[in-house]
Coordinates of C-alpha atoms in Angstrom, one line a residue:
M265 CA -55.0 -9.8 -36.6
T266 CA -55.0 -5.5 -36.7
H267 CA -54.5 -4.5 -33.6
K268 CA -57.3 -1.5 -33.2
I269 CA -55.8 1.7 -30.5
L270 CA -58.2 4.2 -29.4
I271 CA -57.0 7.6 -28.6
I272 CA -58.8 9.7 -26.4
D273 CA -57.5 13.7 -26.7
D274 CA -60.1 16.8 -26.8
E275 CA -57.1 18.4 -28.9
E276 CA -58.9 17.6 -33.0
K277 CA -55.1 18.7 -34.6
L278 CA -53.3 16.6 -31.9
R279 CA -55.3 13.6 -31.9
S280 CA -55.6 13.8 -36.0
L281 CA -51.9 13.7 -36.0
L282 CA -51.2 11.1 -33.8
A283 CA -53.8 8.9 -35.7
R284 CA -51.8 9.3 -39.0
I285 CA -49.1 8.2 -37.2
I286 CA -50.0 5.6 -35.8
K287 CA -52.3 4.1 -39.0
S288 CA -48.8 4.1 -40.5
E289 CA -47.8 2.0 -38.8
G290 CA -51.1 -0.6 -40.0
F291 CA -52.8 0.1 -37.0
D292 CA -56.4 0.5 -36.3
V293 CA -57.1 3.4 -35.1
F294 CA -59.9 4.8 -33.3
E295 CA -60.5 8.6 -31.9
A296 CA -62.7 10.1 -29.5
K297 CA -62.4 13.6 -28.2
D298 CA -63.9 12.8 -24.5
L299 CA -63.9 10.1 -21.7
K300 CA -67.8 9.4 -22.0
S301 CA -67.4 8.3 -26.3
G302 CA -64.2 6.6 -25.5
F303 CA -65.8 4.4 -22.7
K304 CA -68.4 3.9 -25.3
K305 CA -65.9 2.8 -28.4
L306 CA -64.2 0.6 -25.6
E307 CA -67.4 -1.0 -25.1
Q308 CA -68.4 -0.9 -28.8
M309 CA -65.0 -2.9 -30.2
D310 CA -62.3 -4.9 -28.9
I311 CA -59.6 -2.5 -28.1
D312 CA -55.8 -3.4 -27.5
V313 CA -54.0 -0.1 -26.3
V314 CA -55.7 3.2 -25.3
L315 CA -54.0 7.3 -25.4
C316 CA -55.4 8.9 -23.1
D317 CA -55.7 12.6 -22.4
V318 CA -55.3 13.0 -18.6
K319 CA -57.0 16.7 -19.0
L320 CA -60.4 15.7 -20.7
P321 CA -63.7 18.0 -20.6
D322 CA -65.4 15.8 -18.6
G323 CA -62.6 13.9 -16.3
N324 CA -59.7 13.2 -15.3
G325 CA -57.4 10.7 -18.0
V326 CA -55.9 9.1 -14.6
D327 CA -59.1 8.8 -12.4
F328 CA -60.8 7.4 -15.5
L329 CA -58.0 4.5 -15.9
Q330 CA -59.7 2.4 -13.1
N331 CA -62.8 2.4 -14.5
I332 CA -61.0 1.1 -17.9
K333 CA -58.9 -1.6 -15.9
A334 CA -61.8 -2.3 -14.4
S335 CA -64.4 -2.8 -17.4
F336 CA -61.9 -4.2 -20.1
P337 CA -58.8 -5.7 -18.0
L338 CA -56.8 -6.8 -21.0
S339 CA -56.8 -3.3 -22.6
E340 CA -53.8 -1.1 -22.0
V341 CA -53.3 2.3 -21.2
I342 CA -50.8 5.0 -22.0
L343 CA -51.3 8.5 -20.3
L344 CA -50.8 11.3 -22.0
T345 CA -50.8 14.9 -20.6
A346 CA -48.9 18.3 -21.3
F347 CA -47.4 19.2 -18.4
G348 CA -44.9 16.5 -16.4
N349 CA -46.4 16.3 -13.3
I350 CA -44.8 13.4 -10.8
P351 CA -47.5 12.9 -8.9
D352 CA -49.6 12.0 -11.5
G353 CA -47.6 9.6 -12.6
V354 CA -47.5 7.9 -10.0
Q355 CA -50.6 7.4 -9.4
A356 CA -51.2 6.9 -13.4
M357 CA -48.7 3.8 -12.3
K358 CA -50.5 2.5 -9.6
N359 CA -54.2 2.6 -11.4
G360 CA -52.6 0.2 -13.9
A361 CA -51.2 2.6 -16.3
F362 CA -48.5 1.2 -19.2
D363 CA -47.2 4.4 -18.9
Y364 CA -47.4 7.7 -18.6
I365 CA -45.4 10.4 -20.9
V366 CA -45.7 13.7 -22.3
K367 CA -47.4 15.5 -25.4
G368 CA -44.3 16.8 -27.6
D369 CA -41.1 15.8 -25.4
D370 CA -42.5 12.0 -25.1
N371 CA -43.6 11.7 -29.5
D372 CA -40.8 9.6 -30.5
K373 CA -41.4 7.2 -27.6
I374 CA -44.8 6.5 -28.4
I375 CA -44.3 3.7 -31.6
P376 CA -42.5 2.0 -29.2
L377 CA -44.8 1.7 -26.4
L378 CA -47.5 0.5 -28.9
Y379 CA -45.6 -2.0 -29.7
K380 CA -44.7 -3.3 -26.6
A381 CA -47.7 -2.4 -24.7
V382 CA -49.8 -5.2 -27.6
E383 CA -47.0 -7.8 -27.2
K384 CA -48.5 -7.2 -23.5
V385 CA -52.1 -8.1 -24.4
Q386 CA -51.1 -10.5 -27.0
L387 CA -49.7 -12.5 -24.2
Q388 CA -52.4 -11.7 -22.0
K389 CA -54.9 -13.2 -24.1
K390 CA -52.5 -16.1 -24.6
V391 CA -53.0 -16.5 -20.9
Q392 CA -56.4 -16.2 -20.4
Q393 CA -57.2 -18.4 -23.3
L394 CA -54.5 -21.4 -22.4
E395 CA -56.7 -21.0 -18.7
K396 CA -60.1 -21.3 -20.5
R397 CA -58.9 -24.4 -22.2
I398 CA -57.3 -26.1 -18.5
N399 CA -61.2 -24.7 -17.5
D400 CA -62.9 -26.1 -20.4
K401 CA -60.2 -29.2 -20.1
Y402 CA -61.4 -30.4 -16.0
S403 CA -65.0 -28.9 -16.7
F404 CA -68.1 -30.8 -15.0
N405 CA -69.5 -30.7 -18.5
T406 CA -66.4 -32.7 -20.4
I407 CA -66.8 -35.7 -18.2
I408 CA -68.6 -37.9 -20.6
G409 CA -71.6 -39.9 -20.2
K410 CA -75.3 -39.6 -19.9
S411 CA -75.9 -43.3 -17.8
K412 CA -77.6 -42.9 -14.4
G413 CA -75.3 -43.7 -12.4
I414 CA -72.1 -41.5 -13.5
E415 CA -74.6 -38.1 -13.4
Q416 CA -75.2 -39.1 -9.9
V417 CA -71.5 -39.0 -9.0
I418 CA -71.3 -35.5 -11.1
D419 CA -74.0 -34.3 -8.9
L420 CA -72.6 -35.2 -5.8
A421 CA -69.2 -33.4 -7.2
Q422 CA -70.9 -30.2 -7.8
K423 CA -72.7 -30.4 -4.9
V424 CA -69.0 -30.7 -2.9
A425 CA -67.2 -28.7 -4.8
K426 CA -67.8 -25.2 -3.7
T427 CA -67.3 -26.3 0.2
D428 CA -63.9 -26.8 1.7
S429 CA -65.1 -30.8 2.7
T430 CA -62.1 -33.5 2.4
V431 CA -63.5 -35.6 -0.5
L432 CA -62.5 -39.8 -1.1
L433 CA -63.1 -41.2 -4.5
T434 CA -63.5 -44.7 -4.6
G435 CA -63.9 -47.0 -7.4
E436 CA -61.6 -49.5 -9.9
T437 CA -58.4 -48.1 -11.2
G438 CA -59.3 -46.5 -14.8
T439 CA -62.4 -45.0 -13.6
G440 CA -61.4 -41.1 -14.1
K441 CA -60.4 -40.5 -10.3
E442 CA -58.1 -37.8 -11.3
V443 CA -60.5 -35.9 -13.6
F444 CA -63.2 -35.6 -11.0
A445 CA -60.6 -34.4 -8.8
Q446 CA -60.0 -31.9 -11.3
A447 CA -63.1 -30.7 -12.1
I448 CA -63.6 -30.2 -7.9
H449 CA -60.5 -27.8 -8.0
E450 CA -61.4 -25.5 -10.7
N451 CA -65.3 -25.6 -10.0
S452 CA -64.1 -24.8 -5.8
N453 CA -63.3 -21.7 -4.5
R454 CA -60.1 -22.5 -4.6
V455 CA -59.4 -22.1 -8.3
G456 CA -56.4 -20.3 -9.6
K457 CA -54.6 -21.9 -6.7
S458 CA -52.1 -25.1 -6.6
F459 CA -53.5 -27.7 -7.9
V460 CA -51.0 -30.7 -6.5
A461 CA -51.6 -34.4 -6.7
L462 CA -49.3 -37.4 -5.7
N463 CA -49.7 -41.0 -6.5
C464 CA -48.9 -42.8 -3.1
S465 CA -48.0 -45.9 -4.4
T466 CA -45.3 -44.7 -7.2
F467 CA -42.2 -44.1 -3.7
S468 CA -40.9 -45.8 -1.0
K469 CA -41.5 -45.0 2.8
E470 CA -38.7 -42.7 2.6
I471 CA -39.1 -41.0 0.0
L472 CA -43.0 -40.6 -0.2
E473 CA -42.9 -38.4 3.1
S474 CA -39.8 -36.0 1.6
E475 CA -41.9 -35.6 -0.6
L476 CA -45.4 -35.3 0.7
F477 CA -43.2 -33.0 4.0
G478 CA -40.3 -31.8 2.3
H479 CA -37.1 -32.1 4.0
K480 CA -34.1 -29.3 5.3
Q481 CA -30.1 -29.5 4.2
G482 CA -28.7 -32.9 5.6
A483 CA -31.8 -34.3 6.7
F484 CA -31.1 -37.8 4.8
T485 CA -28.0 -38.2 2.3
G486 CA -28.6 -36.9 -0.1
A487 CA -30.3 -34.3 0.5
L488 CA -28.6 -31.1 -0.4
K489 CA -30.6 -28.2 -0.1
D490 CA -33.7 -27.3 1.5
K491 CA -37.6 -29.2 -0.5
K492 CA -40.2 -27.9 -0.5
G493 CA -43.0 -30.8 0.2
F494 CA -46.2 -31.2 -1.5
I495 CA -48.2 -30.0 1.6
E496 CA -46.4 -26.7 1.4
E497 CA -47.2 -26.7 -2.3
A498 CA -50.7 -26.9 -1.8
N499 CA -50.9 -23.9 0.4
G500 CA -54.2 -22.3 -0.5
G501 CA -55.5 -25.1 -3.2
T502 CA -56.0 -28.1 -3.7
L503 CA -53.9 -31.7 -2.4
F504 CA -54.9 -34.6 -4.2
L505 CA -53.1 -37.9 -2.8
D506 CA -54.0 -41.1 -5.5
E507 CA -53.5 -44.3 -4.0
I508 CA -54.0 -43.4 -0.8
G509 CA -54.7 -47.1 0.3
E510 CA -51.1 -47.9 -0.2
M511 CA -49.5 -44.7 1.9
P512 CA -46.8 -46.5 5.4
I513 CA -49.0 -46.8 8.3
D514 CA -47.0 -44.5 10.2
L515 CA -47.1 -41.5 7.4
Q516 CA -50.6 -41.4 7.8
A517 CA -50.4 -40.8 11.8
K518 CA -48.4 -38.1 10.1
L519 CA -51.0 -36.8 7.4
L520 CA -53.6 -37.4 10.2
R521 CA -51.8 -34.6 12.5
V522 CA -52.0 -32.3 9.3
L523 CA -55.6 -32.2 8.7
E524 CA -56.3 -32.0 12.3
T525 CA -54.2 -28.6 13.2
S526 CA -52.8 -27.6 9.7
E527 CA -49.2 -28.0 11.2
Y528 CA -46.8 -30.0 9.5
I529 CA -42.8 -30.7 10.1
P530 CA -40.3 -31.0 7.2
V531 CA -38.5 -34.2 7.7
G532 CA -35.0 -32.6 9.3
D533 CA -36.9 -30.1 10.7
T534 CA -38.0 -29.4 14.1
T535 CA -39.7 -26.2 13.7
P536 CA -43.5 -26.6 12.8
K537 CA -45.5 -25.1 9.7
K538 CA -48.4 -24.5 8.5
S539 CA -51.0 -25.0 4.8
N540 CA -54.7 -24.2 4.3
F541 CA -55.2 -27.2 1.8
R542 CA -58.0 -28.6 0.5
L543 CA -57.3 -32.8 0.6
I544 CA -59.0 -35.3 -1.7
A545 CA -58.2 -38.5 -1.8
A546 CA -58.8 -41.6 -4.1
T547 CA -58.2 -45.7 -4.1
N548 CA -59.6 -48.8 -5.9
R549 CA -59.5 -50.6 -2.4
D550 CA -61.9 -50.8 0.9
L551 CA -60.2 -48.6 3.4
K552 CA -63.2 -49.5 5.4
T553 CA -62.3 -53.2 5.6
E554 CA -58.4 -51.9 5.5
S555 CA -58.8 -50.6 8.7
D556 CA -60.7 -53.5 10.1
E557 CA -57.9 -55.9 9.6
H558 CA -55.8 -53.1 10.7
R559 CA -53.8 -52.5 7.2
F560 CA -55.4 -48.5 7.0
R561 CA -55.9 -46.3 10.5
S562 CA -59.4 -46.1 11.1
D563 CA -59.2 -42.8 12.8
L564 CA -57.6 -41.4 9.2
Y565 CA -60.4 -43.6 7.1
F566 CA -62.9 -41.4 9.1
R567 CA -61.4 -38.4 8.8
L568 CA -61.1 -39.0 5.1
N569 CA -64.5 -40.6 4.6
I570 CA -66.4 -37.1 5.4
F571 CA -67.7 -37.1 1.5
E572 CA -66.9 -40.4 -0.3
I573 CA -68.1 -40.2 -4.0
K574 CA -67.6 -44.0 -5.4
L575 CA -67.1 -43.9 -9.2
P576 CA -68.9 -46.7 -11.4
S577 CA -67.5 -48.8 -13.4
L578 CA -67.7 -48.8 -16.9
R579 CA -69.3 -52.3 -16.4
E580 CA -72.0 -50.5 -14.7
R581 CA -72.4 -47.6 -17.4
I582 CA -72.6 -49.7 -20.6
K583 CA -74.8 -46.9 -22.3
D584 CA -72.1 -45.1 -21.9
I585 CA -69.8 -47.3 -24.1
A586 CA -71.4 -45.6 -27.5
V587 CA -70.2 -41.9 -26.6
L588 CA -66.9 -43.0 -25.3
T589 CA -65.9 -44.8 -28.5
H590 CA -67.5 -42.2 -30.8
H591 CA -65.2 -39.1 -28.1
F592 CA -62.3 -41.5 -28.4
V593 CA -62.3 -42.1 -32.6
K594 CA -62.4 -38.4 -33.3
Q595 CA -60.0 -37.4 -30.7
F596 CA -57.3 -39.9 -32.1
S597 CA -58.2 -40.2 -36.2
E598 CA -57.1 -36.0 -35.0
K599 CA -54.1 -37.6 -33.5
T600 CA -53.2 -39.8 -36.4
N601 CA -54.1 -37.5 -39.6
K602 CA -57.3 -39.5 -40.4
K603 CA -60.6 -38.8 -41.5
T604 CA -62.6 -39.6 -38.6
L605 CA -63.9 -43.2 -38.8
H606 CA -67.2 -44.9 -38.7
I607 CA -67.4 -47.3 -36.1
A608 CA -69.3 -51.2 -37.3
D609 CA -72.1 -52.5 -34.9
D610 CA -69.9 -55.7 -35.0
F611 CA -67.0 -53.8 -33.1
L612 CA -69.3 -51.6 -31.1
Q613 CA -71.2 -55.0 -30.0
K614 CA -67.9 -56.5 -28.9
L615 CA -67.1 -53.7 -26.9
E616 CA -70.1 -53.5 -25.0
N617 CA -69.8 -57.6 -24.1
Y618 CA -66.7 -57.0 -22.7
S619 CA -65.9 -56.6 -19.1
W620 CA -63.8 -53.3 -18.5
P621 CA -61.6 -54.7 -16.1
G622 CA -59.4 -51.3 -16.9
N623 CA -62.6 -49.3 -17.3
I624 CA -61.6 -45.7 -18.9
R625 CA -58.5 -46.3 -19.6
E626 CA -58.5 -49.3 -21.0
L627 CA -61.2 -48.3 -23.9
K628 CA -58.8 -45.6 -25.0
N629 CA -55.9 -47.5 -25.5
I630 CA -58.1 -50.3 -26.9
I631 CA -59.5 -46.9 -29.5
E632 CA -56.3 -46.1 -29.7
R633 CA -54.7 -49.3 -31.5
S634 CA -58.0 -49.6 -33.3
V635 CA -57.4 -46.1 -35.3
I636 CA -53.9 -46.8 -35.6
L637 CA -54.6 -50.5 -36.6
S638 CA -57.7 -49.4 -39.1
S639 CA -57.0 -49.5 -42.7
G640 CA -60.8 -48.3 -44.0
D641 CA -62.8 -45.8 -43.0
T642 CA -64.6 -48.0 -40.5
L643 CA -63.6 -49.7 -37.2
T644 CA -64.4 -53.3 -37.6
S645 CA -64.0 -55.7 -35.0
D646 CA -61.2 -57.8 -36.8
V647 CA -58.5 -54.8 -35.7
L648 CA -59.6 -55.4 -31.7
P649 CA -57.6 -57.4 -29.5
Y650 CA -58.0 -61.4 -30.2
E651 CA -59.5 -62.0 -26.3
M652 CA -62.1 -59.1 -27.5
Q653 CA -62.8 -60.6 -30.7
H654 CA -63.9 -64.0 -29.4
Q655 CA -64.5 -63.7 -25.7
A656 CA -68.3 -64.9 -26.3
E657 CA -67.1 -68.1 -27.1
K658 CA -65.8 -68.4 -23.4
T659 CA -68.4 -67.1 -22.3
T660 CA -70.8 -69.8 -24.5
K661 CA -68.8 -73.2 -23.7
S662 CA -71.4 -75.4 -22.6
M663 CA -70.9 -77.2 -18.7
S664 CA -71.3 -80.3 -17.4
A665 CA -74.5 -80.4 -15.1
F666 CA -72.9 -82.2 -12.1
S667 CA -69.4 -79.4 -12.6
M668 CA -68.7 -77.1 -9.8
Q669 CA -68.6 -74.7 -12.4
S670 CA -72.7 -75.2 -13.1
V671 CA -73.3 -75.0 -9.5
E672 CA -71.8 -71.8 -9.1
K673 CA -73.5 -70.0 -12.1
L674 CA -76.1 -71.7 -10.4
H675 CA -75.9 -70.4 -7.1
I676 CA -75.2 -66.8 -8.9
Q677 CA -78.1 -67.1 -10.8
K678 CA -80.5 -66.9 -7.4
V679 CA -78.6 -64.7 -5.6
L680 CA -78.5 -62.2 -8.3
N681 CA -82.3 -62.9 -8.4
Y682 CA -82.9 -62.4 -4.3
T683 CA -81.7 -58.9 -4.7
K684 CA -83.4 -58.6 -8.1
G685 CA -80.1 -57.6 -9.6
N686 CA -78.7 -55.4 -7.6
K687 CA -74.7 -56.8 -7.9
A688 CA -73.0 -55.0 -4.9
E689 CA -75.5 -56.6 -3.1
T690 CA -75.1 -59.6 -4.5
A691 CA -70.8 -59.8 -4.1
R692 CA -71.7 -58.3 -0.4
L693 CA -73.6 -61.9 0.5
L694 CA -71.6 -64.3 -1.9
E695 CA -68.4 -62.6 0.2
I696 CA -66.3 -61.8 -2.6
G697 CA -65.7 -58.5 -4.3
I698 CA -67.5 -56.8 -6.9
A699 CA -64.4 -57.0 -9.2
T700 CA -65.0 -61.3 -9.1
L701 CA -68.5 -60.6 -9.0
Y702 CA -68.4 -59.2 -12.8
R703 CA -65.8 -61.4 -14.4
K704 CA -67.4 -64.4 -12.5
L705 CA -70.9 -62.8 -15.0
E706 CA -68.8 -62.7 -18.2
E707 CA -67.1 -66.4 -17.6
Y708 CA -70.4 -67.7 -17.6
G709 CA -72.3 -65.5 -19.9
I710 CA -74.9 -64.2 -17.0
E711 CA -73.9 -60.8 -17.7
N712 CA -76.8 -60.6 -20.6
S713 CA -79.1 -62.8 -19.4
K714 CA -82.5 -62.9 -17.9
I715 CA -82.7 -62.3 -14.1

């Protein structure tokens, strides 16, 4: 790609000479005789570097520099002056100039400076593109699905994103809680600041405490130097605590204090520190039940449960399975250097009939495996795992009218009829977990029967 250079100078002979020299280096060069016409060229094309005289008929290049940086922040500006002026040079650098050189005395510096300025522009553009890709990756628009359940959840997340409220994301493993946490952060007022994620189930109590609060040198064996904790790293940004239901109960008390006072004390220290962060927590546990049964602090639960968003399981998003499948097939076809595969009806039907205990994460893994195993241009059910290929055999197996299974199936059907198909309410009345209910529905073939 050829880089574009704009020369703004009212001295036509000098301007033309500079243009010829710069063109000989392979740059595209544009000329303007004053600030007004120079600004128009900046608006018309993507200029990389501006060479601008300080003294021009319609203004001062040092002041004009601020207008360029405000409107075209990725363009670099090198100022030219007939006379070296230290105050002008200092102000030029403060206003964002790449450099400030004297005509005649510094002519041999212009080409090397141009190359350095272009290199900086290229780096800035790469960073901008990377940031855009990161923002796009975690945009709400990239969350796949058109089912009513997922659209309602996205709507709730978008509304709370612009606030600083604590968010509690609940739902089964693999439903995309970290994706939602990232999207909330990227659409919040804290975008551009740190997003720090910590899985509370990964570490022992002692290590988790150190990871979360940090520690002082010598606080324990192996603490060879001071270490920042995730709470400090998240200052100004967002702290995402995944699987918060697994946090030891004495650490919960310390976390509650941070949420109430914004103060914390690193392990082995005595001096409180402050951190201003937004907390997003996630769990696949029922924290209300956990707190009722004294396995989770009720005061922390109420502090976390300011705004709860329950992510639907994949079983509750049957109509999204097809669009998710097409997305993952395209993704893994590209990853394995294959032409995008067609999806056979029997392949999709098996997916839609499956109970998906691992939710979207499990679907993604199944699709990757299937794409790898496929030998033709179409995905058929024979590349699916054995239990998925033969799931119908389990659900259609006949039962004795006198068996306990038959009685249980009939009772579940009666309760479903009573709740008009509301599975959450059915599970509550049956006094079983929602995941258990879905397993029963699959086992007895109730899922697709008329309720």
